[in-house]
Amino acid sequence: MNLQEKETIYTSGCRYRFRFAGITIDIRSPFPLLIGKGLAKYILAEGDPDAGDSVRICVSRMAETGKEGFVLCGKDMLLEYYQKETGSGTLWCCEAPGKFGPVTRALYTDGFHQVFYEINEKAYPRHITSADKILQLFPMRKLLFEKRVFLLHASQAVLEGKGILFTGDSGVGKTTQARLLEQFYGAEITCNDRTGILKEKGKWKTCGFPIDGSMPVNHVGNWELGAVAVLVQSRKNRIARYSGIEAVKDLMRQLMLDVWNFRMCAETARRVIDLIKEVPVYRLECTADRGAPDCLTEQLRKDGILKCRMRV
């Protein structure tokens, strides 16, 4: 069965619509799905029109035909990716492998104009019962890339209406620095692990992401991107603006990419170069005390990103 034939199957059942990063995700399922608290904030109310790009995901029980003709092209800790060339373009298959065969399988075209999501209910009864799990086992990085959205491993605090991103290797203190900015300067933490970055009407914006790690903080909305701080643990607080090449290298390390996908990596690098031309990226050597947000905000005021303001 090809994707065009599958299109006629999904005409009834349950429907769930979510919007984030300017993308509407429309999930059609033959059975009810649970919605987690974080994802629930992104639900579109019944009757709300779709905004921006719309992607429809049609859920079904897994077919027996498998992935005949597809060739493995990459994998990560959760998923395996396959592709097949056809007369009408590239077809993709993304599987979550398990002990008794694939747990889920997503079939989709370039651009995500057609998306079909199969659940192996026979081998894993009641294993996938939530929309959160469906999106977790979905090729989200590729979808965001096609829609020109970065997904950065970062915590974000919004101060004076501007998103300040803290990024760096795991355990470096991203959440700690966001909390210090919240505690001493009244910032609002809007993302705790993954932050979307996009360019909208000529301006760089950040947005919340509904599947946000083990300690989720989810806020719906977009904010102007003020600055990015790449963190380094230190006994002293020092900050310096990165040069272009250094910024690209360290930001690319923290972007969530399919590293096996050369097109995605090359195009994302070009987009990152565009970003650092317009948004300051800093190396912040920091302690885990008040001195760190003082050092950061002083520099941001000097560079005109923040206004002069009293400490909280």
Coordinates of C-alpha atoms in Angstrom, one line a residue, residues 5-301:
E5 CA -3.9 4.7 -0.8
K6 CA -3.4 5.1 3.0
E7 CA -5.0 8.6 2.7
T8 CA -8.5 7.2 2.4
I9 CA -8.3 5.2 5.7
Y10 CA -8.2 8.0 8.2
T11 CA -11.6 9.7 8.0
S12 CA -12.9 9.2 11.5
G13 CA -11.8 8.7 15.1
C14 CA -10.2 11.1 17.6
R15 CA -8.5 14.4 16.6
Y16 CA -5.9 16.4 18.6
R17 CA -4.4 19.6 17.4
F18 CA -1.3 21.4 18.9
R19 CA 0.6 24.5 17.8
F20 CA 4.2 25.3 18.6
A21 CA 7.0 27.1 16.7
G22 CA 4.4 28.3 14.2
I23 CA 3.5 24.7 13.3
T24 CA 0.1 23.1 13.8
I25 CA 0.4 19.4 14.5
D26 CA -2.9 17.6 13.7
I27 CA -3.0 14.1 15.1
R28 CA -5.8 11.8 13.9
S29 CA -6.1 8.6 15.9
P30 CA -8.6 5.6 15.8
F31 CA -8.5 5.5 19.6
P32 CA -8.3 8.1 22.5
L33 CA -4.9 9.4 23.5
L34 CA -3.8 10.8 26.9
I35 CA -2.4 14.4 26.9
G36 CA 0.4 15.3 29.4
K37 CA 0.2 18.6 31.3
G38 CA 3.0 20.2 29.3
L39 CA 1.6 19.3 25.9
A40 CA -1.9 20.2 27.0
K41 CA -0.8 23.9 27.0
Y42 CA -0.3 23.7 23.3
I43 CA -3.7 22.4 22.4
L44 CA -5.8 24.3 19.9
A45 CA -9.4 24.8 21.0
E46 CA -12.1 23.3 18.8
G47 CA -12.9 25.8 16.1
D48 CA -9.5 27.6 16.2
P49 CA -8.1 27.9 12.7
D50 CA -4.8 26.4 11.9
A51 CA -2.0 29.0 11.9
G52 CA 1.3 28.8 10.0
D53 CA 2.3 25.4 8.6
S54 CA 0.1 22.5 9.3
V55 CA 1.2 18.8 9.5
R56 CA -1.3 16.0 9.8
I57 CA -0.2 12.8 11.5
C58 CA -2.5 9.8 10.9
V59 CA -2.2 7.1 13.5
S60 CA -3.1 3.4 12.9
R61 CA -2.2 -0.1 14.0
M62 CA 1.0 -1.3 12.4
A63 CA 0.7 -2.9 8.9
E64 CA 2.3 -6.3 8.2
T65 CA 4.1 -5.0 5.0
G66 CA 7.0 -3.5 6.9
K67 CA 9.5 -1.3 5.3
E68 CA 10.2 -3.2 2.1
G69 CA 12.6 -1.4 -0.3
F70 CA 13.8 1.1 2.4
V71 CA 17.5 1.5 3.2
L72 CA 18.9 2.3 6.6
C73 CA 20.5 5.8 6.5
G74 CA 21.0 6.6 10.2
K75 CA 20.1 6.0 13.8
D76 CA 20.1 7.7 17.3
M77 CA 19.4 6.4 20.8
L78 CA 15.7 6.1 20.2
L79 CA 15.0 5.8 16.5
E80 CA 16.2 4.3 13.2
Y81 CA 15.8 6.2 9.9
Y82 CA 15.3 4.6 6.5
Q83 CA 14.7 6.1 3.0
K84 CA 13.5 4.9 -0.4
E85 CA 13.6 6.7 -3.7
T86 CA 10.5 6.6 -5.8
G87 CA 9.4 8.2 -9.1
S88 CA 7.7 11.0 -7.1
G89 CA 10.5 11.7 -4.6
T90 CA 12.0 10.4 -1.4
L91 CA 9.9 8.4 1.1
W92 CA 11.1 8.2 4.7
C93 CA 10.6 5.6 7.4
C94 CA 11.4 6.2 11.0
E95 CA 11.1 3.3 13.5
A96 CA 11.5 3.0 17.3
P97 CA 13.1 -0.5 17.6
G98 CA 12.0 -2.8 20.5
K99 CA 12.5 -6.4 21.8
F100 CA 9.6 -7.8 19.8
G101 CA 10.0 -5.7 16.6
P102 CA 9.4 -2.0 16.0
V103 CA 7.3 -0.2 18.6
T104 CA 6.3 2.6 16.2
R105 CA 6.8 3.4 12.6
A106 CA 6.4 6.8 10.9
L107 CA 6.1 7.0 7.1
Y108 CA 6.4 10.4 5.6
T109 CA 7.4 12.4 2.5
D110 CA 9.9 15.2 2.2
G111 CA 8.3 18.3 3.5
F112 CA 5.9 16.2 5.7
H113 CA 3.0 16.7 3.2
Q114 CA 1.9 13.1 4.1
V115 CA 2.6 11.5 7.4
F116 CA 1.4 8.1 8.7
Y117 CA 2.2 6.8 12.1
E118 CA 1.8 3.1 12.9
I119 CA 1.7 1.6 16.4
N120 CA 2.6 -2.0 17.0
E121 CA -0.3 -2.7 19.3
K122 CA -0.1 -6.5 18.7
A123 CA 3.4 -6.8 20.1
Y124 CA 3.1 -4.0 22.6
P125 CA -0.5 -3.7 23.8
R126 CA -1.4 -0.4 25.3
H127 CA 2.3 0.7 25.1
I128 CA 1.6 3.9 23.2
T129 CA -1.4 5.6 24.9
S130 CA -0.4 9.3 24.8
A131 CA 0.2 12.0 22.3
D132 CA 3.3 12.9 24.2
K133 CA 4.8 9.5 23.4
I134 CA 3.8 9.7 19.8
L135 CA 5.7 13.0 19.4
Q136 CA 8.7 11.7 21.4
L137 CA 9.0 8.8 18.9
F138 CA 8.4 11.0 15.9
P139 CA 11.2 12.5 13.6
M140 CA 10.7 15.9 15.2
R141 CA 14.2 17.2 14.4
K142 CA 13.6 16.7 10.7
L143 CA 10.2 18.3 10.9
L144 CA 11.5 21.4 12.6
F145 CA 14.4 21.6 10.2
E146 CA 12.0 21.5 7.2
K147 CA 10.0 24.3 8.9
R148 CA 13.2 26.3 9.5
V149 CA 13.2 25.9 13.3
F150 CA 16.3 25.2 15.4
L151 CA 16.0 23.0 18.5
L152 CA 18.7 24.0 21.0
H153 CA 19.7 22.2 24.2
A154 CA 19.1 25.2 26.4
S155 CA 17.3 26.7 29.4
Q156 CA 15.7 30.1 28.8
A157 CA 14.9 33.0 31.1
V158 CA 12.8 35.9 29.7
L159 CA 13.9 39.3 31.0
E160 CA 12.5 42.6 29.8
G161 CA 10.7 40.7 27.2
K162 CA 13.8 39.1 25.7
G163 CA 14.8 35.5 25.8
I164 CA 18.3 34.9 27.3
L165 CA 19.4 31.3 26.5
F166 CA 21.8 29.3 28.6
T167 CA 23.4 26.4 26.7
G168 CA 26.3 24.1 27.2
D169 CA 27.2 20.5 27.9
S170 CA 24.9 18.5 30.2
G171 CA 25.6 19.2 33.9
V172 CA 27.2 22.6 33.2
G173 CA 24.5 24.5 35.1
K174 CA 21.9 25.8 32.5
T175 CA 19.0 25.4 34.9
T176 CA 21.0 26.9 37.7
Q177 CA 21.8 30.1 35.8
A178 CA 18.2 30.5 34.6
R179 CA 17.1 30.2 38.3
L180 CA 19.7 32.7 39.4
L181 CA 18.4 35.2 36.9
E182 CA 14.9 34.5 38.1
Q183 CA 15.8 34.9 41.7
F184 CA 17.8 38.0 41.6
Y185 CA 16.5 39.9 38.5
G186 CA 12.9 38.7 38.3
A187 CA 13.2 36.8 35.0
E188 CA 10.7 34.2 34.0
I189 CA 11.9 30.7 33.2
T190 CA 10.1 29.6 30.0
C191 CA 12.1 26.6 28.9
N192 CA 14.2 24.2 30.9
D193 CA 15.8 21.8 28.5
R194 CA 14.9 22.4 24.8
T195 CA 14.2 25.8 23.2
G196 CA 13.0 26.4 19.7
I197 CA 14.7 29.2 17.7
L198 CA 13.2 30.6 14.5
K199 CA 13.3 33.7 12.3
E200 CA 9.9 35.4 12.0
K201 CA 9.3 38.5 9.9
G202 CA 13.0 39.3 9.9
K203 CA 13.5 38.9 13.7
W204 CA 15.0 36.0 15.7
K205 CA 12.5 34.5 18.1
T206 CA 12.5 31.8 20.7
C207 CA 9.6 29.5 21.6
G208 CA 8.7 26.8 24.1
F209 CA 8.8 23.1 23.2
P210 CA 6.1 20.7 24.4
I211 CA 8.3 17.7 25.0
D212 CA 10.9 19.2 27.3
G213 CA 13.1 16.7 29.0
S214 CA 12.9 15.2 32.5
M215 CA 12.1 18.4 34.3
P216 CA 9.8 20.2 31.9
V217 CA 9.0 23.9 31.9
N218 CA 6.5 24.7 29.2
H219 CA 5.3 28.2 28.3
V220 CA 3.3 28.8 25.1
G221 CA 4.4 31.9 23.1
N222 CA 7.3 33.5 21.3
W223 CA 9.9 35.9 22.6
E224 CA 12.5 38.1 21.0
L225 CA 15.9 36.4 21.2
G226 CA 18.2 38.7 23.2
A227 CA 21.4 36.7 23.7
V228 CA 22.9 33.2 24.0
A229 CA 25.3 32.4 26.8
V230 CA 27.5 29.3 26.4
L231 CA 28.3 28.2 29.9
V232 CA 31.7 27.1 31.4
Q233 CA 31.9 26.3 35.1
S234 CA 34.5 28.4 36.8
R235 CA 35.6 29.9 40.2
K236 CA 35.3 33.4 38.7
N237 CA 32.6 35.1 36.7
R238 CA 33.8 36.4 33.3
I239 CA 32.0 37.0 30.1
A240 CA 33.3 37.7 26.5
R241 CA 31.5 37.8 23.2
Y242 CA 32.4 35.0 20.9
S243 CA 34.0 35.4 17.5
G244 CA 32.1 33.9 14.6
I245 CA 33.9 30.6 14.1
E246 CA 33.9 29.8 17.9
A247 CA 30.2 30.6 18.2
V248 CA 29.3 28.4 15.3
K249 CA 31.3 25.5 16.7
D250 CA 29.9 25.6 20.2
L251 CA 26.3 26.3 19.2
M252 CA 26.3 23.4 16.6
R253 CA 27.4 21.1 19.5
Q254 CA 24.2 21.9 21.4
L255 CA 21.7 21.8 18.5
M256 CA 19.6 18.7 18.2
L257 CA 20.4 17.4 14.7
D258 CA 20.3 14.1 12.9
V259 CA 24.1 14.0 12.6
W260 CA 24.0 11.4 9.8
N261 CA 21.9 13.8 7.7
F262 CA 24.5 15.9 5.8
R263 CA 21.9 18.2 4.3
M264 CA 20.5 19.0 7.7
C265 CA 23.9 19.7 9.3
A266 CA 25.2 21.8 6.4
E267 CA 22.0 23.9 6.0
T268 CA 21.8 24.4 9.8
A269 CA 25.4 25.6 10.0
R270 CA 24.5 28.3 7.4
R271 CA 21.5 29.3 9.5
V272 CA 23.6 29.5 12.6
I273 CA 26.0 31.8 10.8
D274 CA 23.1 34.1 10.0
L275 CA 21.9 34.0 13.6
I276 CA 25.3 35.0 15.1
K277 CA 25.5 38.0 12.8
E278 CA 22.4 39.4 14.4
V279 CA 22.3 38.0 17.9
P280 CA 25.2 38.2 20.4
V281 CA 26.6 34.9 21.6
Y282 CA 28.8 35.0 24.8
R283 CA 31.1 32.6 26.6
L284 CA 30.1 32.9 30.2
E285 CA 32.6 31.5 32.8
C286 CA 30.4 31.3 35.9
T287 CA 29.9 30.3 39.5
A288 CA 26.7 29.1 40.9
D289 CA 26.0 32.2 42.9
R290 CA 24.7 35.7 42.4
G291 CA 27.9 36.9 40.8
A292 CA 27.0 35.1 37.6
P293 CA 23.7 36.9 36.8
D294 CA 25.3 40.2 37.9
C295 CA 28.2 39.7 35.4
L296 CA 25.8 38.7 32.6
T297 CA 23.3 41.5 33.0
E298 CA 26.0 44.1 33.3
Q299 CA 27.4 43.0 29.9
L300 CA 23.9 42.9 28.4
R301 CA 23.2 46.4 29.5

